[in-house]
Amino acid sequence: MTAEPDLGVLLAAACERIVREILGELAAAGYPHLTPSQSLAVLFIGDGLDTVTQLADRLNMTTQAISKICATLSAEGLLERQPNEGDARSRRLALTPAGAEAVTRMRAAGAAAEQLWTDLVGPETLTTVRNALAAFAYAPTSPTASPIRIRFS
């Protein structure tokens, strides 16, 4: 008798599949150099995060690592650093038109991957999966949970 596949392994494989679909679309659109961490930074800036500190908190990375990612994104023409009128020590992050296009491509690729999943299991099942994942992901963590977080870098 075969044991059921491990849920953690299945979740990781599903996550990896979606990330590969998104990165594949970015590569086809002329952004083959973007790493998963750089892609997430662009996506989160597109969602309104506009400081290195906000990105570092969201990605659970150091501000130094995010600063390096932002420097690369700026050099590649995806990101601009603008003066922060509220704090002269920091800069506001904003997407360039090319960065905004990358976000559009990522969202389209994510929607296409979700459609593939819907086609495989049906919309009702995917809604159930989405609700179950959200319930687990946003529930309070156990006191013994590790502080280590998964990053796509």
mmCIF file with all atom_site columns, C-alpha atoms in Angstrom:
data_model
loop_
_atom_site.group_PDB
_atom_site.id
_atom_site.type_symbol
_atom_site.label_atom_id
_atom_site.label_alt_id
_atom_site.label_comp_id
_atom_site.label_asym_id
_atom_site.label_entity_id
_atom_site.label_seq_id
_atom_site.pdbx_PDB_ins_code
_atom_site.Cartn_x
_atom_site.Cartn_y
_atom_site.Cartn_z
_atom_site.occupancy
_atom_site.B_iso_or_equiv
_atom_site.pdbx_formal_charge
_atom_site.auth_seq_id
_atom_site.auth_comp_id
_atom_site.auth_asym_id
_atom_site.auth_atom_id
_atom_site.pdbx_PDB_model_num
ATOM 1   C CA . MET A 1 1   ? 0.000   0.000  0.000   1.00 0.00 ? 1   MET A CA 1
ATOM 2   C CA . THR A 1 2   ? 1.408   3.414  -0.981  1.00 0.00 ? 2   THR A CA 1
ATOM 3   C CA . ALA A 1 3   ? 1.470   6.164  1.612   1.00 0.00 ? 3   ALA A CA 1
ATOM 4   C CA . GLU A 1 4   ? -0.117  9.505  0.768   1.00 0.00 ? 4   GLU A CA 1
ATOM 5   C CA . PRO A 1 5   ? 2.331   12.122 -0.504  1.00 0.00 ? 5   PRO A CA 1
ATOM 6   C CA . ASP A 1 6   ? 3.723   14.369 2.204   1.00 0.00 ? 6   ASP A CA 1
ATOM 7   C CA . LEU A 1 7   ? 1.663   17.581 2.396   1.00 0.00 ? 7   LEU A CA 1
ATOM 8   C CA . GLY A 1 8   ? 4.707   19.789 2.964   1.00 0.00 ? 8   GLY A CA 1
ATOM 9   C CA . VAL A 1 9   ? 6.443   18.340 -0.086  1.00 0.00 ? 9   VAL A CA 1
ATOM 10  C CA . LEU A 1 10  ? 3.307   18.829 -2.200  1.00 0.00 ? 10  LEU A CA 1
ATOM 11  C CA . LEU A 1 11  ? 2.960   22.453 -1.059  1.00 0.00 ? 11  LEU A CA 1
ATOM 12  C CA . ALA A 1 12  ? 6.610   23.157 -1.802  1.00 0.00 ? 12  ALA A CA 1
ATOM 13  C CA . ALA A 1 13  ? 6.285   21.529 -5.237  1.00 0.00 ? 13  ALA A CA 1
ATOM 14  C CA . ALA A 1 14  ? 3.141   23.557 -6.031  1.00 0.00 ? 14  ALA A CA 1
ATOM 15  C CA . CYS A 1 15  ? 4.854   26.757 -4.919  1.00 0.00 ? 15  CYS A CA 1
ATOM 16  C CA . GLU A 1 16  ? 7.923   25.948 -6.974  1.00 0.00 ? 16  GLU A CA 1
ATOM 17  C CA . ARG A 1 17  ? 5.735   25.239 -10.021 1.00 0.00 ? 17  ARG A CA 1
ATOM 18  C CA . ILE A 1 18  ? 4.038   28.635 -9.778  1.00 0.00 ? 18  ILE A CA 1
ATOM 19  C CA . VAL A 1 19  ? 7.388   30.410 -9.295  1.00 0.00 ? 19  VAL A CA 1
ATOM 20  C CA . ARG A 1 20  ? 8.840   28.584 -12.324 1.00 0.00 ? 20  ARG A CA 1
ATOM 21  C CA . GLU A 1 21  ? 5.828   29.578 -14.436 1.00 0.00 ? 21  GLU A CA 1
ATOM 22  C CA . ILE A 1 22  ? 6.216   33.225 -13.411 1.00 0.00 ? 22  ILE A CA 1
ATOM 23  C CA . LEU A 1 23  ? 9.986   33.278 -13.948 1.00 0.00 ? 23  LEU A CA 1
ATOM 24  C CA . GLY A 1 24  ? 9.520   31.560 -17.311 1.00 0.00 ? 24  GLY A CA 1
ATOM 25  C CA . GLU A 1 25  ? 7.121   34.287 -18.414 1.00 0.00 ? 25  GLU A CA 1
ATOM 26  C CA . LEU A 1 26  ? 9.533   36.960 -17.223 1.00 0.00 ? 26  LEU A CA 1
ATOM 27  C CA . ALA A 1 27  ? 12.379  35.328 -19.146 1.00 0.00 ? 27  ALA A CA 1
ATOM 28  C CA . ALA A 1 28  ? 10.281  35.171 -22.314 1.00 0.00 ? 28  ALA A CA 1
ATOM 29  C CA . ALA A 1 29  ? 9.400   38.860 -21.872 1.00 0.00 ? 29  ALA A CA 1
ATOM 30  C CA . GLY A 1 30  ? 13.040  39.899 -21.714 1.00 0.00 ? 30  GLY A CA 1
ATOM 31  C CA . TYR A 1 31  ? 13.721  39.612 -17.976 1.00 0.00 ? 31  TYR A CA 1
ATOM 32  C CA . PRO A 1 32  ? 15.690  36.317 -17.787 1.00 0.00 ? 32  PRO A CA 1
ATOM 33  C CA . HIS A 1 33  ? 18.151  37.805 -15.302 1.00 0.00 ? 33  HIS A CA 1
ATOM 34  C CA . LEU A 1 34  ? 15.616  38.378 -12.502 1.00 0.00 ? 34  LEU A CA 1
ATOM 35  C CA . THR A 1 35  ? 16.051  36.115 -9.501  1.00 0.00 ? 35  THR A CA 1
ATOM 36  C CA . PRO A 1 36  ? 13.061  35.066 -7.401  1.00 0.00 ? 36  PRO A CA 1
ATOM 37  C CA . SER A 1 37  ? 14.031  37.583 -4.670  1.00 0.00 ? 37  SER A CA 1
ATOM 38  C CA . GLN A 1 38  ? 14.409  40.380 -7.209  1.00 0.00 ? 38  GLN A CA 1
ATOM 39  C CA . SER A 1 39  ? 11.063  39.450 -8.761  1.00 0.00 ? 39  SER A CA 1
ATOM 40  C CA . LEU A 1 40  ? 9.355   39.520 -5.373  1.00 0.00 ? 40  LEU A CA 1
ATOM 41  C CA . ALA A 1 41  ? 10.900  42.904 -4.615  1.00 0.00 ? 41  ALA A CA 1
ATOM 42  C CA . VAL A 1 42  ? 9.576   44.307 -7.903  1.00 0.00 ? 42  VAL A CA 1
ATOM 43  C CA . LEU A 1 43  ? 6.153   42.806 -7.205  1.00 0.00 ? 43  LEU A CA 1
ATOM 44  C CA . PHE A 1 44  ? 5.993   44.228 -3.678  1.00 0.00 ? 44  PHE A CA 1
ATOM 45  C CA . ILE A 1 45  ? 7.127   47.667 -4.844  1.00 0.00 ? 45  ILE A CA 1
ATOM 46  C CA . GLY A 1 46  ? 4.330   47.453 -7.394  1.00 0.00 ? 46  GLY A CA 1
ATOM 47  C CA . ASP A 1 47  ? 1.979   46.673 -4.501  1.00 0.00 ? 47  ASP A CA 1
ATOM 48  C CA . GLY A 1 48  ? 2.981   49.890 -2.737  1.00 0.00 ? 48  GLY A CA 1
ATOM 49  C CA . LEU A 1 49  ? 5.951   49.062 -0.532  1.00 0.00 ? 49  LEU A CA 1
ATOM 50  C CA . ASP A 1 50  ? 8.321   51.947 -1.132  1.00 0.00 ? 50  ASP A CA 1
ATOM 51  C CA . THR A 1 51  ? 11.238  51.707 1.275   1.00 0.00 ? 51  THR A CA 1
ATOM 52  C CA . VAL A 1 52  ? 14.094  49.276 1.744   1.00 0.00 ? 52  VAL A CA 1
ATOM 53  C CA . THR A 1 53  ? 12.972  48.719 5.338   1.00 0.00 ? 53  THR A CA 1
ATOM 54  C CA . GLN A 1 54  ? 9.441   47.740 4.260   1.00 0.00 ? 54  GLN A CA 1
ATOM 55  C CA . LEU A 1 55  ? 10.817  45.304 1.701   1.00 0.00 ? 55  LEU A CA 1
ATOM 56  C CA . ALA A 1 56  ? 13.262  43.828 4.199   1.00 0.00 ? 56  ALA A CA 1
ATOM 57  C CA . ASP A 1 57  ? 10.437  43.245 6.677   1.00 0.00 ? 57  ASP A CA 1
ATOM 58  C CA . ARG A 1 58  ? 8.165   41.691 4.047   1.00 0.00 ? 58  ARG A CA 1
ATOM 59  C CA . LEU A 1 59  ? 10.849  39.410 2.593   1.00 0.00 ? 59  LEU A CA 1
ATOM 60  C CA . ASN A 1 60  ? 12.438  38.651 5.963   1.00 0.00 ? 60  ASN A CA 1
ATOM 61  C CA . MET A 1 61  ? 15.816  39.785 4.675   1.00 0.00 ? 61  MET A CA 1
ATOM 62  C CA . THR A 1 62  ? 18.345  42.268 5.958   1.00 0.00 ? 62  THR A CA 1
ATOM 63  C CA . THR A 1 63  ? 18.208  45.864 4.795   1.00 0.00 ? 63  THR A CA 1
ATOM 64  C CA . GLN A 1 64  ? 21.703  45.355 3.395   1.00 0.00 ? 64  GLN A CA 1
ATOM 65  C CA . ALA A 1 65  ? 20.516  42.462 1.207   1.00 0.00 ? 65  ALA A CA 1
ATOM 66  C CA . ILE A 1 66  ? 17.490  44.440 0.025   1.00 0.00 ? 66  ILE A CA 1
ATOM 67  C CA . SER A 1 67  ? 19.679  47.473 -0.698  1.00 0.00 ? 67  SER A CA 1
ATOM 68  C CA . LYS A 1 68  ? 21.850  45.262 -2.894  1.00 0.00 ? 68  LYS A CA 1
ATOM 69  C CA . ILE A 1 69  ? 18.776  43.893 -4.700  1.00 0.00 ? 69  ILE A CA 1
ATOM 70  C CA . CYS A 1 70  ? 17.449  47.429 -5.201  1.00 0.00 ? 70  CYS A CA 1
ATOM 71  C CA . ALA A 1 71  ? 20.811  48.609 -6.554  1.00 0.00 ? 71  ALA A CA 1
ATOM 72  C CA . THR A 1 72  ? 20.719  45.783 -9.100  1.00 0.00 ? 72  THR A CA 1
ATOM 73  C CA . LEU A 1 73  ? 17.102  46.541 -10.049 1.00 0.00 ? 73  LEU A CA 1
ATOM 74  C CA . SER A 1 74  ? 17.977  50.205 -10.436 1.00 0.00 ? 74  SER A CA 1
ATOM 75  C CA . ALA A 1 75  ? 20.975  49.411 -12.640 1.00 0.00 ? 75  ALA A CA 1
ATOM 76  C CA . GLU A 1 76  ? 18.728  47.197 -14.779 1.00 0.00 ? 76  GLU A CA 1
ATOM 77  C CA . GLY A 1 77  ? 16.241  50.032 -15.233 1.00 0.00 ? 77  GLY A CA 1
ATOM 78  C CA . LEU A 1 78  ? 13.369  48.505 -13.267 1.00 0.00 ? 78  LEU A CA 1
ATOM 79  C CA . LEU A 1 79  ? 13.505  50.724 -10.209 1.00 0.00 ? 79  LEU A CA 1
ATOM 80  C CA . GLU A 1 80  ? 14.105  54.356 -9.339  1.00 0.00 ? 80  GLU A CA 1
ATOM 81  C CA . ARG A 1 81  ? 15.197  55.707 -5.993  1.00 0.00 ? 81  ARG A CA 1
ATOM 82  C CA . GLN A 1 82  ? 13.590  59.049 -5.260  1.00 0.00 ? 82  GLN A CA 1
ATOM 83  C CA . PRO A 1 83  ? 14.087  61.504 -2.398  1.00 0.00 ? 83  PRO A CA 1
ATOM 84  C CA . ASN A 1 84  ? 11.959  60.833 0.664   1.00 0.00 ? 84  ASN A CA 1
ATOM 85  C CA . GLU A 1 85  ? 10.531  64.148 1.760   1.00 0.00 ? 85  GLU A CA 1
ATOM 86  C CA . GLY A 1 86  ? 9.631   62.709 5.160   1.00 0.00 ? 86  GLY A CA 1
ATOM 87  C CA . ASP A 1 87  ? 13.074  61.281 5.921   1.00 0.00 ? 87  ASP A CA 1
ATOM 88  C CA . ALA A 1 88  ? 16.227  62.618 4.272   1.00 0.00 ? 88  ALA A CA 1
ATOM 89  C CA . ARG A 1 89  ? 18.146  59.483 5.354   1.00 0.00 ? 89  ARG A CA 1
ATOM 90  C CA . SER A 1 90  ? 16.085  57.186 3.122   1.00 0.00 ? 90  SER A CA 1
ATOM 91  C CA . ARG A 1 91  ? 14.901  57.018 -0.471  1.00 0.00 ? 91  ARG A CA 1
ATOM 92  C CA . ARG A 1 92  ? 11.489  56.113 -1.840  1.00 0.00 ? 92  ARG A CA 1
ATOM 93  C CA . LEU A 1 93  ? 11.421  53.216 -4.261  1.00 0.00 ? 93  LEU A CA 1
ATOM 94  C CA . ALA A 1 94  ? 9.330   53.459 -7.414  1.00 0.00 ? 94  ALA A CA 1
ATOM 95  C CA . LEU A 1 95  ? 9.015   51.258 -10.467 1.00 0.00 ? 95  LEU A CA 1
ATOM 96  C CA . THR A 1 96  ? 10.065  52.504 -13.859 1.00 0.00 ? 96  THR A CA 1
ATOM 97  C CA . PRO A 1 97  ? 7.798   51.700 -16.821 1.00 0.00 ? 97  PRO A CA 1
ATOM 98  C CA . ALA A 1 98  ? 9.909   48.566 -17.399 1.00 0.00 ? 98  ALA A CA 1
ATOM 99  C CA . GLY A 1 99  ? 9.404   47.575 -13.748 1.00 0.00 ? 99  GLY A CA 1
ATOM 100 C CA . ALA A 1 100 ? 5.662   48.115 -14.044 1.00 0.00 ? 100 ALA A CA 1
ATOM 101 C CA . GLU A 1 101 ? 5.677   45.948 -17.184 1.00 0.00 ? 101 GLU A CA 1
ATOM 102 C CA . ALA A 1 102 ? 7.479   43.203 -15.249 1.00 0.00 ? 102 ALA A CA 1
ATOM 103 C CA . VAL A 1 103 ? 4.740   43.340 -12.572 1.00 0.00 ? 103 VAL A CA 1
ATOM 104 C CA . THR A 1 104 ? 2.075   43.078 -15.275 1.00 0.00 ? 104 THR A CA 1
ATOM 105 C CA . ARG A 1 105 ? 3.853   40.043 -16.732 1.00 0.00 ? 105 ARG A CA 1
ATOM 106 C CA . MET A 1 106 ? 4.180   38.401 -13.293 1.00 0.00 ? 106 MET A CA 1
ATOM 107 C CA . ARG A 1 107 ? 0.499   38.900 -12.533 1.00 0.00 ? 107 ARG A CA 1
ATOM 108 C CA . ALA A 1 108 ? -0.493  37.483 -15.938 1.00 0.00 ? 108 ALA A CA 1
ATOM 109 C CA . ALA A 1 109 ? 1.779   34.465 -15.445 1.00 0.00 ? 109 ALA A CA 1
ATOM 110 C CA . GLY A 1 110 ? 0.377   33.900 -11.947 1.00 0.00 ? 110 GLY A CA 1
ATOM 111 C CA . ALA A 1 111 ? -3.174  34.079 -13.304 1.00 0.00 ? 111 ALA A CA 1
ATOM 112 C CA . ALA A 1 112 ? -2.267  31.625 -16.079 1.00 0.00 ? 112 ALA A CA 1
ATOM 113 C CA . ALA A 1 113 ? -0.758  29.194 -13.548 1.00 0.00 ? 113 ALA A CA 1
ATOM 114 C CA . GLU A 1 114 ? -3.883  29.498 -11.420 1.00 0.00 ? 114 GLU A CA 1
ATOM 115 C CA . GLN A 1 115 ? -6.012  28.780 -14.504 1.00 0.00 ? 115 GLN A CA 1
ATOM 116 C CA . LEU A 1 116 ? -3.975  25.630 -15.175 1.00 0.00 ? 116 LEU A CA 1
ATOM 117 C CA . TRP A 1 117 ? -4.675  24.549 -11.607 1.00 0.00 ? 117 TRP A CA 1
ATOM 118 C CA . THR A 1 118 ? -8.378  25.349 -11.991 1.00 0.00 ? 118 THR A CA 1
ATOM 119 C CA . ASP A 1 119 ? -8.495  23.335 -15.214 1.00 0.00 ? 119 ASP A CA 1
ATOM 120 C CA . LEU A 1 120 ? -6.964  20.357 -13.370 1.00 0.00 ? 120 LEU A CA 1
ATOM 121 C CA . VAL A 1 121 ? -9.174  20.310 -10.278 1.00 0.00 ? 121 VAL A CA 1
ATOM 122 C CA . GLY A 1 122 ? -12.152 22.589 -10.971 1.00 0.00 ? 122 GLY A CA 1
ATOM 123 C CA . PRO A 1 123 ? -13.017 25.983 -9.516  1.00 0.00 ? 123 PRO A CA 1
ATOM 124 C CA . GLU A 1 124 ? -14.818 24.664 -6.431  1.00 0.00 ? 124 GLU A CA 1
ATOM 125 C CA . THR A 1 125 ? -11.881 22.494 -5.414  1.00 0.00 ? 125 THR A CA 1
ATOM 126 C CA . LEU A 1 126 ? -9.407  25.334 -5.962  1.00 0.00 ? 126 LEU A CA 1
ATOM 127 C CA . THR A 1 127 ? -11.574 27.640 -3.837  1.00 0.00 ? 127 THR A CA 1
ATOM 128 C CA . THR A 1 128 ? -11.518 25.037 -1.072  1.00 0.00 ? 128 THR A CA 1
ATOM 129 C CA . VAL A 1 129 ? -7.734  24.679 -1.399  1.00 0.00 ? 129 VAL A CA 1
ATOM 130 C CA . ARG A 1 130 ? -7.281  28.471 -1.340  1.00 0.00 ? 130 ARG A CA 1
ATOM 131 C CA . ASN A 1 131 ? -9.439  28.833 1.786   1.00 0.00 ? 131 ASN A CA 1
ATOM 132 C CA . ALA A 1 132 ? -7.660  25.961 3.535   1.00 0.00 ? 132 ALA A CA 1
ATOM 133 C CA . LEU A 1 133 ? -4.228  27.381 2.699   1.00 0.00 ? 133 LEU A CA 1
ATOM 134 C CA . ALA A 1 134 ? -5.224  30.852 3.915   1.00 0.00 ? 134 ALA A CA 1
ATOM 135 C CA . ALA A 1 135 ? -6.626  29.452 7.157   1.00 0.00 ? 135 ALA A CA 1
ATOM 136 C CA . PHE A 1 136 ? -3.412  27.593 7.888   1.00 0.00 ? 136 PHE A CA 1
ATOM 137 C CA . ALA A 1 137 ? -1.004  30.267 6.622   1.00 0.00 ? 137 ALA A CA 1
ATOM 138 C CA . TYR A 1 138 ? -2.545  33.077 8.666   1.00 0.00 ? 138 TYR A CA 1
ATOM 139 C CA . ALA A 1 139 ? -3.333  31.130 11.842  1.00 0.00 ? 139 ALA A CA 1
ATOM 140 C CA . PRO A 1 140 ? -1.142  31.889 14.878  1.00 0.00 ? 140 PRO A CA 1
ATOM 141 C CA . THR A 1 141 ? 2.075   29.901 14.830  1.00 0.00 ? 141 THR A CA 1
ATOM 142 C CA . SER A 1 142 ? 2.864   27.363 17.495  1.00 0.00 ? 142 SER A CA 1
ATOM 143 C CA . PRO A 1 143 ? 5.264   28.392 20.258  1.00 0.00 ? 143 PRO A CA 1
ATOM 144 C CA . THR A 1 144 ? 7.760   25.797 19.010  1.00 0.00 ? 144 THR A CA 1
ATOM 145 C CA . ALA A 1 145 ? 7.777   26.981 15.383  1.00 0.00 ? 145 ALA A CA 1
ATOM 146 C CA . SER A 1 146 ? 11.164  27.974 14.012  1.00 0.00 ? 146 SER A CA 1
ATOM 147 C CA . PRO A 1 147 ? 11.688  31.633 13.105  1.00 0.00 ? 147 PRO A CA 1
ATOM 148 C CA . ILE A 1 148 ? 13.266  30.504 9.824   1.00 0.00 ? 148 ILE A CA 1
ATOM 149 C CA . ARG A 1 149 ? 11.271  31.541 6.777   1.00 0.00 ? 149 ARG A CA 1
ATOM 150 C CA . ILE A 1 150 ? 11.510  30.240 3.236   1.00 0.00 ? 150 ILE A CA 1
ATOM 151 C CA . ARG A 1 151 ? 12.836  32.694 0.665   1.00 0.00 ? 151 ARG A CA 1
ATOM 152 C CA . PHE A 1 152 ? 13.106  32.223 -3.063  1.00 0.00 ? 152 PHE A CA 1
ATOM 153 C CA . SER A 1 153 ? 16.633  33.460 -3.645  1.00 0.00 ? 153 SER A CA 1
#
